[in-house]
Amino acid sequence: MRIPFELAETLAAAVDEGTLDAAARRLHITPSAVSQRIKALEEQLGRLVLVRSKPVRATDAGAAVIRLARQAALLEHDTLVELGDDPADGARISVPLAVNADSLATWFLEPLARLSQRHPVVFDLHRDDQDFTAGLLESGAVMGAVTSRGAPVAGCRVSTLGAMRYEAVATPGYVERWLADDPARGLVDAPLVDFDRRDDLQNVWLESQGIEPVRPPRHYVPASNDFATAVRLGLGWAMLPRFQSHEAIERGELVLLGGEPVDVMLHWQQWNLRSPLLDAIADEVVTEGRRVLAPVR
């Protein structure tokens, strides 16, 4: 059995764009042609590859085909560059990557900016918690990811970046209101800020202070820069990376609450392909990560 690249590419476009109509516009064909190609792929494989929901999503079989489509497109791009040809009449290849919110808000964009100046590439960034970005690699949705997972995902290779170091901070006014008289008791009643319901950094710090994490009230602010702004406005205390807090601490706008910092180890994982472009991305990301992140203890 062979999988025609045109059919695999069409499936990937449908999942990327979310609808068959949007995939048709991207591929410069009709929605009917998109539907016919996906149906032909399903008939050839003898299984469903697409759940026709809103947005559409790949089945497990479809995810495997999409991973093949992305790998084939990357290798085709590298081959054309090696041959000295202009890939796809000057079109830039799209490289999907996964990254956690705090890295995206602090250090991750700089290496991508340098890469975009040297290579015909655009980046399709998927933001998720560092504990979950590896799953996007497994599904074939992305080619590389910043992740807390140190064990290689199947078919991938891994490089250690360093530790994102978080410290508990709040405004002086917040500390005066909630923690001045009895900090231990105050932490039970004082509101804190969580990124979302999967964010456990504040819980880890509370446990280190002997506080049951379920007790304090919580705000949820699911955007990294807005999350830091909420803390600077006195909405609650939170764990912030030093990237985001050090200037405010120096100006006296934030103060440290004490306790040990919480280190989150970060790794770079990418498909284990012999790809000059993917290797160049890894070199830039790993070099920058090791420059700015805390070294491994």
Tab-separated table of C-alpha atoms in Angstrom:
chain	number	residue	atom	x	y	z
A	1	MET	CA	0.000	0.000	0.000
A	2	ARG	CA	1.174	3.520	-0.825
A	3	ILE	CA	-0.176	6.813	0.501
A	4	PRO	CA	-0.315	9.475	-2.222
A	5	PHE	CA	1.332	12.638	-0.935
A	6	GLU	CA	-1.417	14.820	-2.425
A	7	LEU	CA	-4.030	13.054	-0.287
A	8	ALA	CA	-1.944	13.236	2.880
A	9	GLU	CA	-1.248	16.928	2.255
A	10	THR	CA	-4.978	17.584	1.834
A	11	LEU	CA	-5.778	15.912	5.151
A	12	ALA	CA	-3.106	17.963	6.914
A	13	ALA	CA	-4.492	21.163	5.407
A	14	ALA	CA	-8.021	20.304	6.555
A	15	VAL	CA	-6.911	19.719	10.142
A	16	ASP	CA	-4.669	22.798	10.174
A	17	GLU	CA	-7.396	25.067	8.829
A	18	GLY	CA	-10.273	23.510	10.760
A	19	THR	CA	-12.750	23.238	7.869
A	20	LEU	CA	-12.829	21.755	4.393
A	21	ASP	CA	-13.700	25.157	2.928
A	22	ALA	CA	-10.631	26.777	4.486
A	23	ALA	CA	-8.442	23.881	3.333
A	24	ALA	CA	-9.791	24.352	-0.196
A	25	ARG	CA	-8.793	28.014	-0.176
A	26	ARG	CA	-5.305	27.130	1.023
A	27	LEU	CA	-4.853	24.426	-1.635
A	28	HIS	CA	-6.570	26.436	-4.413
A	29	ILE	CA	-9.093	23.690	-5.114
A	30	THR	CA	-12.821	23.339	-4.446
A	31	PRO	CA	-14.281	22.091	-1.134
A	32	SER	CA	-15.745	19.195	-3.084
A	33	ALA	CA	-12.257	18.224	-4.254
A	34	VAL	CA	-10.987	18.332	-0.669
A	35	SER	CA	-13.834	16.058	0.431
A	36	GLN	CA	-13.196	13.664	-2.476
A	37	ARG	CA	-9.480	13.441	-1.684
A	38	ILE	CA	-10.111	12.655	1.970
A	39	LYS	CA	-12.740	10.080	1.034
A	40	ALA	CA	-10.263	8.482	-1.400
A	41	LEU	CA	-7.632	8.366	1.340
A	42	GLU	CA	-10.077	6.698	3.742
A	43	GLU	CA	-11.082	4.149	1.116
A	44	GLN	CA	-7.462	3.391	0.340
A	45	LEU	CA	-6.536	2.941	4.008
A	46	GLY	CA	-9.749	1.205	4.964
A	47	ARG	CA	-10.300	3.450	7.990
A	48	LEU	CA	-11.494	6.910	8.931
A	49	VAL	CA	-8.875	9.636	9.044
A	50	LEU	CA	-11.042	12.670	9.802
A	51	VAL	CA	-13.776	13.442	12.319
A	52	ARG	CA	-16.054	15.911	10.565
A	53	SER	CA	-16.722	18.077	13.604
A	54	LYS	CA	-16.352	21.848	13.975
A	55	PRO	CA	-13.430	22.209	13.717
A	56	VAL	CA	-12.538	18.963	11.990
A	57	ARG	CA	-9.981	16.790	13.760
A	58	ALA	CA	-7.850	13.819	12.856
A	59	THR	CA	-8.449	10.293	14.079
A	60	ASP	CA	-5.447	8.313	15.371
A	61	ALA	CA	-4.968	6.965	11.838
A	62	GLY	CA	-5.299	10.474	10.453
A	63	ALA	CA	-2.666	11.798	12.871
A	64	ALA	CA	-0.188	9.232	11.526
A	65	VAL	CA	-0.914	10.342	7.960
A	66	ILE	CA	-0.537	14.014	8.894
A	67	ARG	CA	2.836	13.281	10.500
A	68	LEU	CA	3.893	11.631	7.215
A	69	ALA	CA	2.678	14.670	5.239
A	70	ARG	CA	4.643	17.107	7.402
A	71	GLN	CA	7.800	15.016	7.277
A	72	ALA	CA	7.552	14.633	3.507
A	73	ALA	CA	7.047	18.388	3.045
A	74	LEU	CA	10.068	19.130	5.232
A	75	LEU	CA	12.310	16.673	3.385
A	76	GLU	CA	11.114	17.986	0.019
A	77	HIS	CA	11.994	21.522	1.123
A	78	ASP	CA	15.469	20.462	2.290
A	79	THR	CA	16.111	18.603	-0.963
A	80	LEU	CA	15.128	21.565	-3.136
A	81	VAL	CA	17.351	23.874	-1.091
A	82	GLU	CA	20.246	21.433	-1.431
A	83	LEU	CA	19.701	21.328	-5.198
A	84	GLY	CA	19.789	25.113	-5.334
A	85	ASP	CA	16.178	25.424	-6.459
A	86	ASP	CA	13.667	27.922	-5.108
A	87	PRO	CA	11.208	25.825	-3.054
A	88	ALA	CA	7.643	26.173	-4.304
A	89	ASP	CA	8.355	29.354	-6.256
A	90	GLY	CA	9.640	31.198	-3.224
A	91	ALA	CA	6.963	30.023	-0.797
A	92	ARG	CA	8.090	29.641	2.794
A	93	ILE	CA	7.650	26.286	4.466
A	94	SER	CA	5.449	26.351	7.571
A	95	VAL	CA	7.035	24.719	10.629
A	96	PRO	CA	4.655	23.966	13.518
A	97	LEU	CA	6.262	24.112	16.972
A	98	ALA	CA	4.882	23.763	20.494
A	99	VAL	CA	5.981	25.943	23.401
A	100	ASN	CA	4.834	26.736	26.920
A	101	ALA	CA	3.356	30.175	27.579
A	102	ASP	CA	6.151	31.515	29.783
A	103	SER	CA	8.882	30.594	27.303
A	104	LEU	CA	6.851	32.150	24.502
A	105	ALA	CA	6.467	35.367	26.507
A	106	THR	CA	10.142	35.623	27.446
A	107	TRP	CA	12.910	33.995	25.390
A	108	PHE	CA	11.540	31.745	22.632
A	109	LEU	CA	10.766	34.282	19.910
A	110	GLU	CA	14.290	35.675	19.585
A	111	PRO	CA	15.845	32.517	18.089
A	112	LEU	CA	12.878	32.189	15.728
A	113	ALA	CA	13.376	35.769	14.542
A	114	ARG	CA	17.007	35.012	13.736
A	115	LEU	CA	16.019	31.856	11.874
A	116	SER	CA	13.395	33.647	9.794
A	117	GLN	CA	16.084	36.034	8.522
A	118	ARG	CA	18.247	33.174	7.238
A	119	HIS	CA	15.723	30.556	6.103
A	120	PRO	CA	12.528	30.629	3.995
A	121	VAL	CA	10.325	29.565	6.906
A	122	VAL	CA	7.242	30.683	8.815
A	123	PHE	CA	6.351	29.328	12.240
A	124	ASP	CA	2.994	27.971	13.370
A	125	LEU	CA	3.235	28.127	17.168
A	126	HIS	CA	1.052	25.981	19.419
A	127	ARG	CA	0.952	27.206	23.023
A	128	ASP	CA	0.321	24.701	25.803
A	129	ASP	CA	1.577	23.814	29.261
A	130	GLN	CA	5.104	22.357	29.206
A	131	ASP	CA	3.704	19.097	30.638
A	132	PHE	CA	1.467	18.662	27.600
A	133	THR	CA	3.464	19.933	24.592
A	134	ALA	CA	5.075	16.504	24.100
A	135	GLY	CA	1.634	15.160	23.252
A	136	LEU	CA	1.529	17.467	20.229
A	137	LEU	CA	4.762	15.841	19.024
A	138	GLU	CA	3.292	12.376	19.490
A	139	SER	CA	0.226	13.281	17.458
A	140	GLY	CA	2.296	14.747	14.623
A	141	ALA	CA	0.778	18.198	15.089
A	142	VAL	CA	4.209	19.792	15.558
A	143	MET	CA	7.789	19.098	14.488
A	144	GLY	CA	9.461	20.314	17.681
A	145	ALA	CA	8.477	21.283	21.206
A	146	VAL	CA	9.693	22.911	24.395
A	147	THR	CA	8.606	20.388	26.992
A	148	SER	CA	9.189	19.284	30.565
A	149	ARG	CA	9.404	15.691	29.330
A	150	GLY	CA	13.015	14.485	29.357
A	151	ALA	CA	12.387	11.002	27.962
A	152	PRO	CA	12.342	11.086	24.149
A	153	VAL	CA	8.970	10.857	22.451
A	154	ALA	CA	8.942	7.934	20.001
A	155	GLY	CA	10.701	8.990	16.816
A	156	CYS	CA	12.172	12.116	18.406
A	157	ARG	CA	15.442	13.280	19.909
A	158	VAL	CA	15.843	15.429	22.994
A	159	SER	CA	18.233	18.135	24.245
A	160	THR	CA	18.168	19.654	27.726
A	161	LEU	CA	17.622	23.420	27.754
A	162	GLY	CA	17.769	24.341	31.447
A	163	ALA	CA	15.440	25.344	34.250
A	164	MET	CA	12.780	28.011	34.171
A	165	ARG	CA	13.085	29.352	37.720
A	166	TYR	CA	9.920	30.629	39.411
A	167	GLU	CA	9.686	32.682	42.606
A	168	ALA	CA	6.675	33.625	44.730
A	169	VAL	CA	6.028	37.368	44.406
A	170	ALA	CA	3.368	39.924	45.222
A	171	THR	CA	3.009	43.700	45.504
A	172	PRO	CA	4.029	45.445	48.738
A	173	GLY	CA	0.408	46.540	49.199
A	174	TYR	CA	-0.818	42.986	48.844
A	175	VAL	CA	1.712	41.761	51.412
A	176	GLU	CA	0.684	44.516	53.824
A	177	ARG	CA	-2.981	43.636	53.460
A	178	TRP	CA	-2.806	39.851	53.625
A	179	LEU	CA	0.518	38.668	55.009
A	180	ALA	CA	1.913	41.318	57.360
A	181	ASP	CA	0.515	40.028	60.671
A	182	ASP	CA	0.510	36.243	60.235
A	183	PRO	CA	1.943	35.099	56.868
A	184	ALA	CA	1.074	31.423	57.424
A	185	ARG	CA	-2.548	32.209	58.227
A	186	GLY	CA	-2.663	34.881	55.549
A	187	LEU	CA	-1.671	32.448	52.818
A	188	VAL	CA	-4.757	30.386	53.591
A	189	ASP	CA	-7.118	33.304	52.983
A	190	ALA	CA	-5.144	35.417	50.518
A	191	PRO	CA	-6.181	35.108	46.844
A	192	LEU	CA	-3.596	33.794	44.425
A	193	VAL	CA	-3.357	33.795	40.640
A	194	ASP	CA	-3.286	30.582	38.571
A	195	PHE	CA	-2.675	30.459	34.834
A	196	ASP	CA	-5.371	27.814	34.379
A	197	ARG	CA	-6.645	24.712	36.152
A	198	ARG	CA	-3.620	22.695	35.061
A	199	ASP	CA	-1.182	25.174	36.602
A	200	ASP	CA	0.277	23.563	39.729
A	201	LEU	CA	3.243	25.871	40.437
A	202	GLN	CA	1.409	27.803	43.149
A	203	ASN	CA	0.314	24.502	44.705
A	204	VAL	CA	3.902	23.247	44.828
A	205	TRP	CA	5.046	26.395	46.634
A	206	LEU	CA	2.092	26.325	49.058
A	207	GLU	CA	2.887	22.729	49.997
A	208	SER	CA	6.492	23.727	50.670
A	209	GLN	CA	5.099	26.299	53.141
A	210	GLY	CA	2.901	23.724	54.847
A	211	ILE	CA	-0.337	25.118	53.357
A	212	GLU	CA	-3.042	22.887	51.882
A	213	PRO	CA	-3.308	24.008	48.239
A	214	VAL	CA	-7.083	23.574	48.098
A	215	ARG	CA	-7.742	26.301	50.680
A	216	PRO	CA	-6.774	29.689	49.122
A	217	PRO	CA	-9.184	31.425	46.673
A	218	ARG	CA	-7.922	31.710	43.094
A	219	HIS	CA	-8.056	33.966	40.095
A	220	TYR	CA	-7.483	32.331	36.674
A	221	VAL	CA	-5.651	34.436	34.077
A	222	PRO	CA	-4.729	32.230	31.068
A	223	ALA	CA	-2.218	34.488	29.277
A	224	SER	CA	1.387	34.832	30.388
A	225	ASN	CA	1.774	38.610	30.102
A	226	ASP	CA	-1.696	39.248	31.519
A	227	PHE	CA	-0.928	36.783	34.315
A	228	ALA	CA	2.136	38.822	35.325
A	229	THR	CA	0.129	42.041	35.007
A	230	ALA	CA	-2.520	40.650	37.358
A	231	VAL	CA	0.171	40.067	39.990
A	232	ARG	CA	1.655	43.553	39.492
A	233	LEU	CA	-1.828	45.043	39.934
A	234	GLY	CA	-2.215	43.292	43.284
A	235	LEU	CA	-4.881	40.802	42.245
A	236	GLY	CA	-3.000	38.029	44.024
A	237	TRP	CA	0.398	36.450	44.558
A	238	ALA	CA	1.883	33.956	42.102
A	239	MET	CA	5.029	32.211	40.941
A	240	LEU	CA	6.670	34.299	38.220
A	241	PRO	CA	9.779	33.519	36.183
A	242	ARG	CA	12.698	35.785	36.979
A	243	PHE	CA	12.486	37.029	33.377
A	244	GLN	CA	9.149	38.653	34.214
A	245	SER	CA	9.707	39.756	37.796
A	246	HIS	CA	13.287	40.978	38.272
A	247	GLU	CA	12.793	44.521	36.947
A	248	ALA	CA	9.625	45.021	39.002
A	249	ILE	CA	11.451	43.716	42.084
A	250	GLU	CA	14.320	46.133	41.494
A	251	ARG	CA	11.826	49.024	41.235
A	252	GLY	CA	10.054	47.919	44.406
A	253	GLU	CA	6.807	47.142	42.593
A	254	LEU	CA	7.013	43.479	43.601
A	255	VAL	CA	8.558	41.743	46.589
A	256	LEU	CA	9.638	38.154	47.119
A	257	LEU	CA	7.526	36.103	49.515
A	258	GLY	CA	10.453	33.866	50.425
A	259	GLY	CA	10.724	30.120	50.309
A	260	GLU	CA	12.669	28.094	47.793
A	261	PRO	CA	12.206	28.867	44.096
A	262	VAL	CA	10.533	26.233	41.969
A	263	ASP	CA	12.569	25.040	38.986
A	264	VAL	CA	10.814	23.598	35.953
A	265	MET	CA	13.235	21.684	33.765
A	266	LEU	CA	12.724	22.318	30.069
A	267	HIS	CA	13.866	20.223	27.123
A	268	TRP	CA	13.779	20.595	23.363
A	269	GLN	CA	12.363	17.617	21.483
A	270	GLN	CA	12.075	17.336	17.711
A	271	TRP	CA	11.526	14.736	15.042
A	272	ASN	CA	14.568	12.549	14.559
A	273	LEU	CA	14.971	13.374	10.874
A	274	ARG	CA	18.114	14.309	8.958
A	275	SER	CA	16.830	17.775	8.096
A	276	PRO	CA	19.148	20.789	7.778
A	277	LEU	CA	16.242	23.152	8.504
A	278	LEU	CA	15.090	21.266	11.600
A	279	ASP	CA	18.699	21.029	12.785
A	280	ALA	CA	19.125	24.789	12.340
A	281	ILE	CA	15.995	25.391	14.407
A	282	ALA	CA	17.295	23.091	17.132
A	283	ASP	CA	20.692	24.814	17.187
A	284	GLU	CA	19.155	28.254	17.667
A	285	VAL	CA	16.558	27.188	20.238
A	286	VAL	CA	18.935	25.061	22.309
A	287	THR	CA	21.679	27.710	22.265
A	288	GLU	CA	19.272	30.442	23.373
A	289	GLY	CA	17.618	28.251	25.990
A	290	ARG	CA	20.936	27.314	27.550
A	291	ARG	CA	22.012	30.959	27.520
A	292	VAL	CA	19.004	32.346	29.372
A	293	LEU	CA	17.672	29.503	31.502
A	294	ALA	CA	19.111	28.427	34.837
A	295	PRO	CA	21.715	25.642	34.522
A	296	VAL	CA	20.815	22.126	35.545
A	297	ARG	CA	21.460	21.566	39.235
